[in-house]
PDB file of C-alpha atoms in Angstrom:
ATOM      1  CA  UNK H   1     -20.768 -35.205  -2.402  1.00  0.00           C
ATOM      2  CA  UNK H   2     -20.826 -31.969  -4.144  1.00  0.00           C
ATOM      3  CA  UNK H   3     -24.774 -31.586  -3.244  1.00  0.00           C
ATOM      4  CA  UNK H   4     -23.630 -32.134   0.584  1.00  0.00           C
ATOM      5  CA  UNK H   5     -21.208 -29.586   0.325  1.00  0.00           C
ATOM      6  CA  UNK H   6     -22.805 -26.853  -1.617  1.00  0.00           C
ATOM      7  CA  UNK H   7     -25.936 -27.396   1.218  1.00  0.00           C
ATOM      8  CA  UNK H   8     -23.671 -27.083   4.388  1.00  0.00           C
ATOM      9  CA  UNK H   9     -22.044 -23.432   2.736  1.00  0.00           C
ATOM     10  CA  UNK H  10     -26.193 -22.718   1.920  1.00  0.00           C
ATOM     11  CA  UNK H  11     -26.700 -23.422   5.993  1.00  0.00           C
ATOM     12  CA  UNK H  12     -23.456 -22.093   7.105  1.00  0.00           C
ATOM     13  CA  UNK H  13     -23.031 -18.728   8.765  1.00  0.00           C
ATOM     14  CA  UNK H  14     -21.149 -16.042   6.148  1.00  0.00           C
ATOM     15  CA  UNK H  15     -18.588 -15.482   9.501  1.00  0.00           C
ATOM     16  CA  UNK H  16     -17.608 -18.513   9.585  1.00  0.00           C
ATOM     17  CA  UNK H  17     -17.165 -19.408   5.812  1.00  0.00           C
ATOM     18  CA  UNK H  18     -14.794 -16.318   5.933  1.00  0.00           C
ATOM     19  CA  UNK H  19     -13.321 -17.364   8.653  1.00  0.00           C
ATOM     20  CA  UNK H  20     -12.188 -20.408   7.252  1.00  0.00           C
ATOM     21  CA  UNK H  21     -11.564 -19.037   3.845  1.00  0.00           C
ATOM     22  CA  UNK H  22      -8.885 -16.889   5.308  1.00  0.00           C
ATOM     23  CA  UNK H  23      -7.275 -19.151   7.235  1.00  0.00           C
ATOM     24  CA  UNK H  24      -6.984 -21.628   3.912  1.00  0.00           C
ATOM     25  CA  UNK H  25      -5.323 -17.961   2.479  1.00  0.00           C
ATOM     26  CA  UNK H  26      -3.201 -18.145   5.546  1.00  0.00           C
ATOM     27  CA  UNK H  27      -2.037 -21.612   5.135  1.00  0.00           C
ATOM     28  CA  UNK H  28      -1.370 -21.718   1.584  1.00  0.00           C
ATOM     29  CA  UNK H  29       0.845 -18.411   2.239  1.00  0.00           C
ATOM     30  CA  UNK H  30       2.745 -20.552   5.105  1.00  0.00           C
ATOM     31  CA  UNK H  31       1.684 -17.995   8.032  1.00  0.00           C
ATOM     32  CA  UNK H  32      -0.299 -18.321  11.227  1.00  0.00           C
ATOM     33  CA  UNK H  33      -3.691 -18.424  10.998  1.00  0.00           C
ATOM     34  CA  UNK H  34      -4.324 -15.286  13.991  1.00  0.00           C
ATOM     35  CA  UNK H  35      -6.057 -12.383  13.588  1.00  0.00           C
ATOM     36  CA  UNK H  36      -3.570  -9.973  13.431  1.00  0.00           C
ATOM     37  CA  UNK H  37      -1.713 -11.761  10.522  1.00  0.00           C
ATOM     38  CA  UNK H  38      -4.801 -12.094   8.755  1.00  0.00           C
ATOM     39  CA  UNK H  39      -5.319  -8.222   9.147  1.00  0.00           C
ATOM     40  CA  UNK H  40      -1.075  -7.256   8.209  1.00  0.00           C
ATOM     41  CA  UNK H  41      -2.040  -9.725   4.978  1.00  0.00           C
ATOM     42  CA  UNK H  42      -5.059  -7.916   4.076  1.00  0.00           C
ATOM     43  CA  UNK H  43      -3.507  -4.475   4.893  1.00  0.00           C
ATOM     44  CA  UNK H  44      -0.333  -4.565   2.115  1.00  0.00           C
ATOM     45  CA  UNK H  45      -1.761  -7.370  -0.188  1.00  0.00           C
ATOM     46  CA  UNK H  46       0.476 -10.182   0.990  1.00  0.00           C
ATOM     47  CA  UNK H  47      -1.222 -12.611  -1.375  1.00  0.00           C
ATOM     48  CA  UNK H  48      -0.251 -10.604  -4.558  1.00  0.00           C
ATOM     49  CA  UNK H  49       3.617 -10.468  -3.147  1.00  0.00           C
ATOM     50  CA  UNK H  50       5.754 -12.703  -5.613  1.00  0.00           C
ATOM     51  CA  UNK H  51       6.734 -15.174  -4.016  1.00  0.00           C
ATOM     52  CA  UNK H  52      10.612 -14.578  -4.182  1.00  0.00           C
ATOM     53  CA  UNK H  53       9.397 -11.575  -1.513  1.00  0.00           C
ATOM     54  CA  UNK H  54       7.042 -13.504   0.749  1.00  0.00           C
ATOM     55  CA  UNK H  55      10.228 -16.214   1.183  1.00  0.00           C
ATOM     56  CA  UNK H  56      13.026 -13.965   0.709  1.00  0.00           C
ATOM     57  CA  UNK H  57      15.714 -14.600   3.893  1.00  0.00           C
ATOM     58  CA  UNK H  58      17.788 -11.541   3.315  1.00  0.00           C
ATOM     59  CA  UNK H  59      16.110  -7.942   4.245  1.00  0.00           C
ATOM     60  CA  UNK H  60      14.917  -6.148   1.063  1.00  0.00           C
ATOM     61  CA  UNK H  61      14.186  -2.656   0.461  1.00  0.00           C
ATOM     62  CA  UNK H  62      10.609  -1.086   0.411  1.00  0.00           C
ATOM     63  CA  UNK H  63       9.826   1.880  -1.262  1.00  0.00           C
ATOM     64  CA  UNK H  64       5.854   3.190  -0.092  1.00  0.00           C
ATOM     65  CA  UNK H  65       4.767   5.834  -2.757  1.00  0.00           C
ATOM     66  CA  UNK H  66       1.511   7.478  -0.687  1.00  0.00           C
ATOM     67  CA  UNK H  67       2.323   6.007   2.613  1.00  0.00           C
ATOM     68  CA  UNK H  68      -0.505   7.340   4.576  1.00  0.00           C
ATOM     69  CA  UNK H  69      -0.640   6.403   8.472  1.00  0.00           C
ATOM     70  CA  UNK H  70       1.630   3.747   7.515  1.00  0.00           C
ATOM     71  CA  UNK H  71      -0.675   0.693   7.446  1.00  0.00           C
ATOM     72  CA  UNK H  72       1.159  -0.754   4.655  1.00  0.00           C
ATOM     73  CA  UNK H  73       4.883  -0.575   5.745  1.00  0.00           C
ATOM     74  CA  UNK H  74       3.664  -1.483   8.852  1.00  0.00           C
ATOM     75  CA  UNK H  75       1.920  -4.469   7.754  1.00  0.00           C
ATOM     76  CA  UNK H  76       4.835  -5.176   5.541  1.00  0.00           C
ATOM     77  CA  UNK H  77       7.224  -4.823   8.256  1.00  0.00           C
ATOM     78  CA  UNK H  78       5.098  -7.685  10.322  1.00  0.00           C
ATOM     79  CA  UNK H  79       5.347 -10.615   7.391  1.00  0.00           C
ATOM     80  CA  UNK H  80       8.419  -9.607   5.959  1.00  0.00           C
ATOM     81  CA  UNK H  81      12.468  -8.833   6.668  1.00  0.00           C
ATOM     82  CA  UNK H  82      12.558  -4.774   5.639  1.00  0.00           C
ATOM     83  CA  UNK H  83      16.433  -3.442   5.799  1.00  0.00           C
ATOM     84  CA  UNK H  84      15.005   0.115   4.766  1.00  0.00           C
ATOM     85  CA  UNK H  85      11.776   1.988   3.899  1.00  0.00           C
ATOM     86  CA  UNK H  86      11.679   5.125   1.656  1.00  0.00           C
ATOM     87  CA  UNK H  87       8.335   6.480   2.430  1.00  0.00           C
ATOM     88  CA  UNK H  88       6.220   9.264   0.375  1.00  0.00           C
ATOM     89  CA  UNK H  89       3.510  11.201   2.128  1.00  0.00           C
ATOM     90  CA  UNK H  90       2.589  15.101   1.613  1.00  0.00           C
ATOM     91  CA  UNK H  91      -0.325  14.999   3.750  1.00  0.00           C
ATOM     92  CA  UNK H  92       0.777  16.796   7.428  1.00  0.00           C
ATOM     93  CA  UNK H  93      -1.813  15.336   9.489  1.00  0.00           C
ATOM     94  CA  UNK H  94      -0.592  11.595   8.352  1.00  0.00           C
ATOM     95  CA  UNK H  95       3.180  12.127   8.856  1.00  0.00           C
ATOM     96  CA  UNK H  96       3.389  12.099  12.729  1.00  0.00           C
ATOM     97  CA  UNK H  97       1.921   8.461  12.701  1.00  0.00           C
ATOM     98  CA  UNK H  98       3.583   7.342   9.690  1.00  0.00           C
ATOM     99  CA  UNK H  99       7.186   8.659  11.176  1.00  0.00           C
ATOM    100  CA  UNK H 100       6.569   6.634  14.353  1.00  0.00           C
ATOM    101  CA  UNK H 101       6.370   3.720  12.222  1.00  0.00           C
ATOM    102  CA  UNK H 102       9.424   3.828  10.448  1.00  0.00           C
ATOM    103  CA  UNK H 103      10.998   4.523  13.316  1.00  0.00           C
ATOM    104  CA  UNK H 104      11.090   1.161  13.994  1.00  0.00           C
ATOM    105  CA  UNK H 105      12.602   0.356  10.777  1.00  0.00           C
ATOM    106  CA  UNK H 106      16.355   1.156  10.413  1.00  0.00           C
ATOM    107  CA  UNK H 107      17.487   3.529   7.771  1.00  0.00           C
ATOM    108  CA  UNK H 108      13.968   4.325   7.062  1.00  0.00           C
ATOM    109  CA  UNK H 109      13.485   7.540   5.198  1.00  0.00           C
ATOM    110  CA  UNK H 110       9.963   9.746   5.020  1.00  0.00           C
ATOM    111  CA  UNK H 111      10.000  12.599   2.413  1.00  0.00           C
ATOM    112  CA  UNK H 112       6.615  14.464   3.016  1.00  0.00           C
ATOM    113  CA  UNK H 113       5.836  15.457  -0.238  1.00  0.00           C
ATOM    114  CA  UNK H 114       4.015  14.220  -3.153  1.00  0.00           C
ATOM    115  CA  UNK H 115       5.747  12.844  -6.203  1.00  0.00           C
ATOM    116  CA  UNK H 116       5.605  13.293  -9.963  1.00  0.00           C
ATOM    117  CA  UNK H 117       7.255  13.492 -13.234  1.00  0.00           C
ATOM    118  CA  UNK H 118       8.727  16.655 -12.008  1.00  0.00           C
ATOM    119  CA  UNK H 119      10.044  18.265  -8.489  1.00  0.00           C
ATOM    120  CA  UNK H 120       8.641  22.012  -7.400  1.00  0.00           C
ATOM    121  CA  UNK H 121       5.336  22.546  -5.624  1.00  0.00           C
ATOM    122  CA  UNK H 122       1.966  21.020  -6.578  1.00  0.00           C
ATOM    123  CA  UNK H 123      -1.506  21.704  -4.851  1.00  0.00           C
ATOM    124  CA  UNK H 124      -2.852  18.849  -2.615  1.00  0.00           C
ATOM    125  CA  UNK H 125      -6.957  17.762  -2.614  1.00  0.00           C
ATOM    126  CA  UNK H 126      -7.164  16.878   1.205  1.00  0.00           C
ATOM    127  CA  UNK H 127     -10.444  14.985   1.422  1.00  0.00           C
ATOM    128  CA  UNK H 128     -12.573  13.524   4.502  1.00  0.00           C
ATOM    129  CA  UNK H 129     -10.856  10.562   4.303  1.00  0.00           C
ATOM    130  CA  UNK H 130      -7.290  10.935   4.119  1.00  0.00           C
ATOM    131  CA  UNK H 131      -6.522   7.910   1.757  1.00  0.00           C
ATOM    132  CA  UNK H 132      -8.651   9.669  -0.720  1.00  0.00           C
ATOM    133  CA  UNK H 133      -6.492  12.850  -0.795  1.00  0.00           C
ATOM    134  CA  UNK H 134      -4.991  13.404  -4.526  1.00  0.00           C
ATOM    135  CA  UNK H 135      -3.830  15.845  -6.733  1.00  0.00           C
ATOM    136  CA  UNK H 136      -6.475  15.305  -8.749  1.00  0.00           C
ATOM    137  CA  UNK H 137      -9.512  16.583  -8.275  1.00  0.00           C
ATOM    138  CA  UNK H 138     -12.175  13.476  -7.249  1.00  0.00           C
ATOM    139  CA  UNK H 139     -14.457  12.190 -10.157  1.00  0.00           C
ATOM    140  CA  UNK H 140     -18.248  11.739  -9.997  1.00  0.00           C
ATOM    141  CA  UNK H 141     -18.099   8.284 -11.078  1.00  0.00           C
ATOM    142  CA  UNK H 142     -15.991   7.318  -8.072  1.00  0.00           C
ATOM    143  CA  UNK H 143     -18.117   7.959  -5.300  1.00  0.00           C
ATOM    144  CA  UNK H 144     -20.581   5.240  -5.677  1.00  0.00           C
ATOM    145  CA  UNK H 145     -18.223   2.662  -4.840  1.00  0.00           C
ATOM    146  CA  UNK H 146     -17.141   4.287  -1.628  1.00  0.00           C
ATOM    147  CA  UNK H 147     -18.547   5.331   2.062  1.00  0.00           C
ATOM    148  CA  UNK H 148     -20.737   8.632   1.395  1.00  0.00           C
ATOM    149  CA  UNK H 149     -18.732  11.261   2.141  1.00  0.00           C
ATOM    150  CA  UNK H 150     -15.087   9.957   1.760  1.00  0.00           C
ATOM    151  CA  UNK H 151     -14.452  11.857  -1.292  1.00  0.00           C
ATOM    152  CA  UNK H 152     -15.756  14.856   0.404  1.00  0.00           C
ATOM    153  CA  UNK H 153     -12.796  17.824   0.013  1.00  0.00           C
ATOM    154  CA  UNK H 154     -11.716  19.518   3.636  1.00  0.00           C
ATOM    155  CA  UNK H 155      -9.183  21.639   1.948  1.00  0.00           C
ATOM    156  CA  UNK H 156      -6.233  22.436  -0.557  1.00  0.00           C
ATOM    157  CA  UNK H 157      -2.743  22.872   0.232  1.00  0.00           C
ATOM    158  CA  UNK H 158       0.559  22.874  -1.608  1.00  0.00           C
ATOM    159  CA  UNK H 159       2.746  20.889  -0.909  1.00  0.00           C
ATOM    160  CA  UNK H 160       6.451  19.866  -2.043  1.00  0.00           C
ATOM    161  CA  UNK H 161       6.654  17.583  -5.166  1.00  0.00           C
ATOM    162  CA  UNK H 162       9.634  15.695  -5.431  1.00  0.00           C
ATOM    163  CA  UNK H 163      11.278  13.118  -8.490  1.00  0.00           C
ATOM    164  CA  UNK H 164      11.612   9.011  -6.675  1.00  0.00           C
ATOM    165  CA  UNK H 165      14.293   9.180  -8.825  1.00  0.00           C
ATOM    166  CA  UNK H 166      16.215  12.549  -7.206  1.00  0.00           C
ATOM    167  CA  UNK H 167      16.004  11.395  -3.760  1.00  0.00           C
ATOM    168  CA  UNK H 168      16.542   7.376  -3.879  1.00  0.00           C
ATOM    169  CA  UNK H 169      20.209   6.565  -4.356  1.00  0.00           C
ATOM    170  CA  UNK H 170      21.066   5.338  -7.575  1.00  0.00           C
ATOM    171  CA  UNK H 171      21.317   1.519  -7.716  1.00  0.00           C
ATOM    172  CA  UNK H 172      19.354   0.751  -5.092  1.00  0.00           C
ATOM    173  CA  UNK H 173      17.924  -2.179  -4.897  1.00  0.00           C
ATOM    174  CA  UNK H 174      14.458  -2.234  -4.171  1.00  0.00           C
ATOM    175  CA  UNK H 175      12.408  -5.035  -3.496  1.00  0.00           C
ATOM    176  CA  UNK H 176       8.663  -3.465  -3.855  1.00  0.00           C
ATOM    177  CA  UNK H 177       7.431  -0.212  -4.672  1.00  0.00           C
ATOM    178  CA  UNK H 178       4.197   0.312  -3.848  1.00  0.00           C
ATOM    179  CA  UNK H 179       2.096   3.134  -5.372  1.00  0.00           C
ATOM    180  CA  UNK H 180      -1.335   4.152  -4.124  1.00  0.00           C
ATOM    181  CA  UNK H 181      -1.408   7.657  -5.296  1.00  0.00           C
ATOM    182  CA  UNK H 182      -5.189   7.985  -6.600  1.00  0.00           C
ATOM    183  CA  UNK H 183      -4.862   8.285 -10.268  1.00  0.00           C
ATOM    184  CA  UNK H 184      -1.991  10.253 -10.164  1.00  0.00           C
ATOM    185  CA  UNK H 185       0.586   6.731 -10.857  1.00  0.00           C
ATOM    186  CA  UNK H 186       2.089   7.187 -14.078  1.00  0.00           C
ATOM    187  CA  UNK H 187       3.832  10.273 -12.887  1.00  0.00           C
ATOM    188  CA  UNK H 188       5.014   9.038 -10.360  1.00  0.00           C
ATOM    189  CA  UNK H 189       6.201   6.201 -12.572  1.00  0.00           C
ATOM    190  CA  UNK H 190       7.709   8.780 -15.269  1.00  0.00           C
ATOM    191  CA  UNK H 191       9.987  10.175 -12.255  1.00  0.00           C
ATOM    192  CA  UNK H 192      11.082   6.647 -11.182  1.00  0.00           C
ATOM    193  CA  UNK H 193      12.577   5.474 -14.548  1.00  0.00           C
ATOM    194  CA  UNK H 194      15.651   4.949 -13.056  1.00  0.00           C
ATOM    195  CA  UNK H 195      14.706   3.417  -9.396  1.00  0.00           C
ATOM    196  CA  UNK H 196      12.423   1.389 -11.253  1.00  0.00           C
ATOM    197  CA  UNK H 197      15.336  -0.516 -13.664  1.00  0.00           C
ATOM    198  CA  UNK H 198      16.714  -2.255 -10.193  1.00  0.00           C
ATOM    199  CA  UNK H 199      13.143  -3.023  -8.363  1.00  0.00           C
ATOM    200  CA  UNK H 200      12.093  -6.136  -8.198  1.00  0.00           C
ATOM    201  CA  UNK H 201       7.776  -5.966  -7.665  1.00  0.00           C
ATOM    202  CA  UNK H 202       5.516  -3.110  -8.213  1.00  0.00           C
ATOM    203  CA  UNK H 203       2.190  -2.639  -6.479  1.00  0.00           C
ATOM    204  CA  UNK H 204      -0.100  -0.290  -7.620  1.00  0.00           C
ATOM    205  CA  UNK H 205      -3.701   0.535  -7.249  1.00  0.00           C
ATOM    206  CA  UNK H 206      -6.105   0.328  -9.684  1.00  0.00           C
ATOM    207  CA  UNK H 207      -9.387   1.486 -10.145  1.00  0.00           C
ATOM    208  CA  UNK H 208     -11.534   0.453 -13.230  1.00  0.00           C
ATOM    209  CA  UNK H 209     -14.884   2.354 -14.556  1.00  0.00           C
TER     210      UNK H 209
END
């Protein structure tokens, strides 16, 4: 038997082995197996979600460190009760977008500004690809494992650096923070110290080398 089916995923088409691999992802995860579920899951990382999130029946409290366009709250906002987003984006040209998101999202909150271990002013790396932009300064050893040119800098701005903890009220209860801040995560982390004793889930980014 396991001859037969090792030769019919040899024959089969990659498509549709995906295909069906995500909609066994789907299923396990209780969701409908449609495209644009598939795409929300893949977008804020459903499947890593504990599972007290993914079956939670009271609206929770998101907190998007790096928010971008807003793919992620918005994909978030599709699978999953939100009763408030505090979102975290310095980059201008992502903001407009992002805000008509969380429009859509009551009591939703964007602060365009990076965030650190301290507040004041910090310089921004804007690169070609906007979910590339950092404080830091991109590393050589990065840009193999991405399109050519992603990592490419457009400019440098400064922009406003604020503390989580100085603009999130104290004691709120957060659900998930999400951090995708391109190597700059533990300060963010060292100004959340508070926020972070009453959240639930963290979800951050990493990249090994």
């Amino acid at each position: 038997m396991k001859s037969i089916h090792g030769f019919l995923r040899a024959i089969a088409p990659f498509g549709l082995i995906e295909r069906r691999r995500r909609q066994f992802q789907l299923s396990r995860l209780g969701l409908s197996p449609t495209p644009p579920i598939a795409e929300a899951v893949a977008a804020c990382r459903y499947d890593l979600w504990p599972v007290e999130l993914r079956n939670a029946t009271k609206p929770w409290t998101l907190v998007d460190v790096g928010a971008n366009r807003g793919d992620f709250t918005s994909a978030a906002a599709r699978l999953a009760k939100l009763e408030r987003v505090f979102a975290f984006e310095p980059q201008p040209q992502c903001c407009e977008e992002l805000q008509h998101i969380l429009d859509r999202i009551p009591n939703s909150v964007l602060h365009r500004a990076a965030v650190g271990a301290t507040s004041g002013e910090i310089e921004l790396i804007c690169t070609a690809n906007s979910k590339m932009a950092s404080v830091l300064a991109p590393e050589s050893q990065m840009l193999a494992g991405y399109a050519e040119g992603d990592f490419e800098v457009a400019n440098r701005v400064k922009v406003p650096l604020l503390r989580i903890d100085d603009v999130i009220p104290p004691g709120t209860k957060v659900g998930l923070m999400k951090i995708d801040v391109q190597g700059y995560e533990l300060p963010a982390l060292e100004g959340a110290k508070i926020t972070l004793r009453s959240t639930f889930a963290i979800l951050i980014e990493v990249v090994g080398r």
